[in-house]
Tab-separated table of C-alpha atoms in Angstrom:
chain	number	residue	atom	x	y	z
O	1435	UNK	CA	25.746	11.977	2.671
O	1436	UNK	CA	27.804	13.492	-0.480
O	1437	UNK	CA	26.275	11.762	-3.797
O	1438	UNK	CA	28.114	12.432	-6.837
O	1439	UNK	CA	26.339	12.213	-10.151
O	1440	UNK	CA	29.146	11.011	-12.441
O	1441	UNK	CA	29.282	10.266	-16.752
O	1442	UNK	CA	30.318	6.315	-17.155
O	1443	UNK	CA	33.885	7.419	-17.888
O	1444	UNK	CA	33.953	8.863	-14.651
O	1445	UNK	CA	33.911	12.699	-14.984
O	1446	UNK	CA	31.480	14.450	-13.012
O	1447	UNK	CA	28.632	15.492	-14.780
O	1448	UNK	CA	28.731	19.249	-15.120
O	1449	UNK	CA	24.549	19.697	-15.331
O	1450	UNK	CA	23.521	17.539	-12.713
O	1451	UNK	CA	20.929	18.742	-10.465
O	1452	UNK	CA	21.664	18.953	-6.487
O	1453	UNK	CA	21.084	16.048	-4.736
O	1454	UNK	CA	18.251	15.613	-2.688
O	1455	UNK	CA	18.502	15.322	1.187
O	1456	UNK	CA	18.113	12.404	2.823
O	1457	UNK	CA	15.077	14.353	5.136
O	1458	UNK	CA	12.764	14.080	1.851
O	1459	UNK	CA	12.597	10.559	1.130
O	1460	UNK	CA	12.131	9.933	4.983
O	1461	UNK	CA	8.809	12.361	4.472
O	1462	UNK	CA	8.102	10.174	1.087
O	1463	UNK	CA	8.736	6.839	3.058
O	1464	UNK	CA	6.794	7.827	6.181
O	1465	UNK	CA	3.654	8.599	3.815
O	1466	UNK	CA	3.667	5.929	2.080
O	1467	UNK	CA	3.989	3.791	5.061
O	1468	UNK	CA	0.817	5.174	6.088
O	1469	UNK	CA	-0.733	4.842	2.741
O	1470	UNK	CA	0.179	1.088	2.875
O	1471	UNK	CA	-1.174	0.914	6.164
O	1472	UNK	CA	-4.561	2.323	5.308
O	1473	UNK	CA	-4.907	0.414	2.033
O	1474	UNK	CA	-4.030	-3.191	4.371
O	1475	UNK	CA	-6.975	-2.391	6.946
O	1476	UNK	CA	-9.635	-1.660	4.146
O	1477	UNK	CA	-8.704	-4.857	2.606
O	1478	UNK	CA	-9.007	-6.862	5.760
O	1479	UNK	CA	-12.488	-5.236	6.147
O	1480	UNK	CA	-13.213	-6.087	2.689
O	1481	UNK	CA	-13.059	-9.390	3.059
O	1482	UNK	CA	-14.657	-9.323	6.590
O	1483	UNK	CA	-17.775	-7.844	4.791
O	1484	UNK	CA	-17.425	-10.492	1.852
O	1485	UNK	CA	-16.579	-13.493	4.112
O	1486	UNK	CA	-20.094	-12.120	6.520
O	1487	UNK	CA	-22.160	-11.933	3.118
O	1488	UNK	CA	-20.525	-15.582	1.707
O	1489	UNK	CA	-21.577	-17.263	5.372
O	1490	UNK	CA	-25.125	-15.495	5.558
O	1491	UNK	CA	-25.651	-16.654	1.578
O	1492	UNK	CA	-24.251	-20.356	2.695
O	1493	UNK	CA	-26.612	-20.104	5.613
O	1494	UNK	CA	-29.515	-19.081	3.729
O	1495	UNK	CA	-28.859	-21.620	0.787
O	1496	UNK	CA	-28.758	-24.623	3.767
O	1497	UNK	CA	-32.057	-23.116	4.816
O	1498	UNK	CA	-33.920	-23.153	2.011
O	1499	UNK	CA	-32.741	-26.504	1.057
O	1500	UNK	CA	-33.763	-28.181	4.374
O	1501	UNK	CA	-37.284	-27.147	4.078
O	1502	UNK	CA	-37.236	-24.996	6.950
O	1503	UNK	CA	-39.971	-22.669	7.033
O	1504	UNK	CA	-39.929	-19.914	9.696
């Protein structure tokens, strides 16, 4: 894909850097998708731990309020 940088009046810029290849963008996209997957998995693990701790806390509160002694 040939990309050209032009000024607002339509004339090509002389000092424009060469366009970056699509391969570089594909590498960045792949790396970002891997990072997003790891972050999503970590987020689910944190939610599982928080919900588990909240469940244990509720269980202990109910046990304390009902007067059950172990």
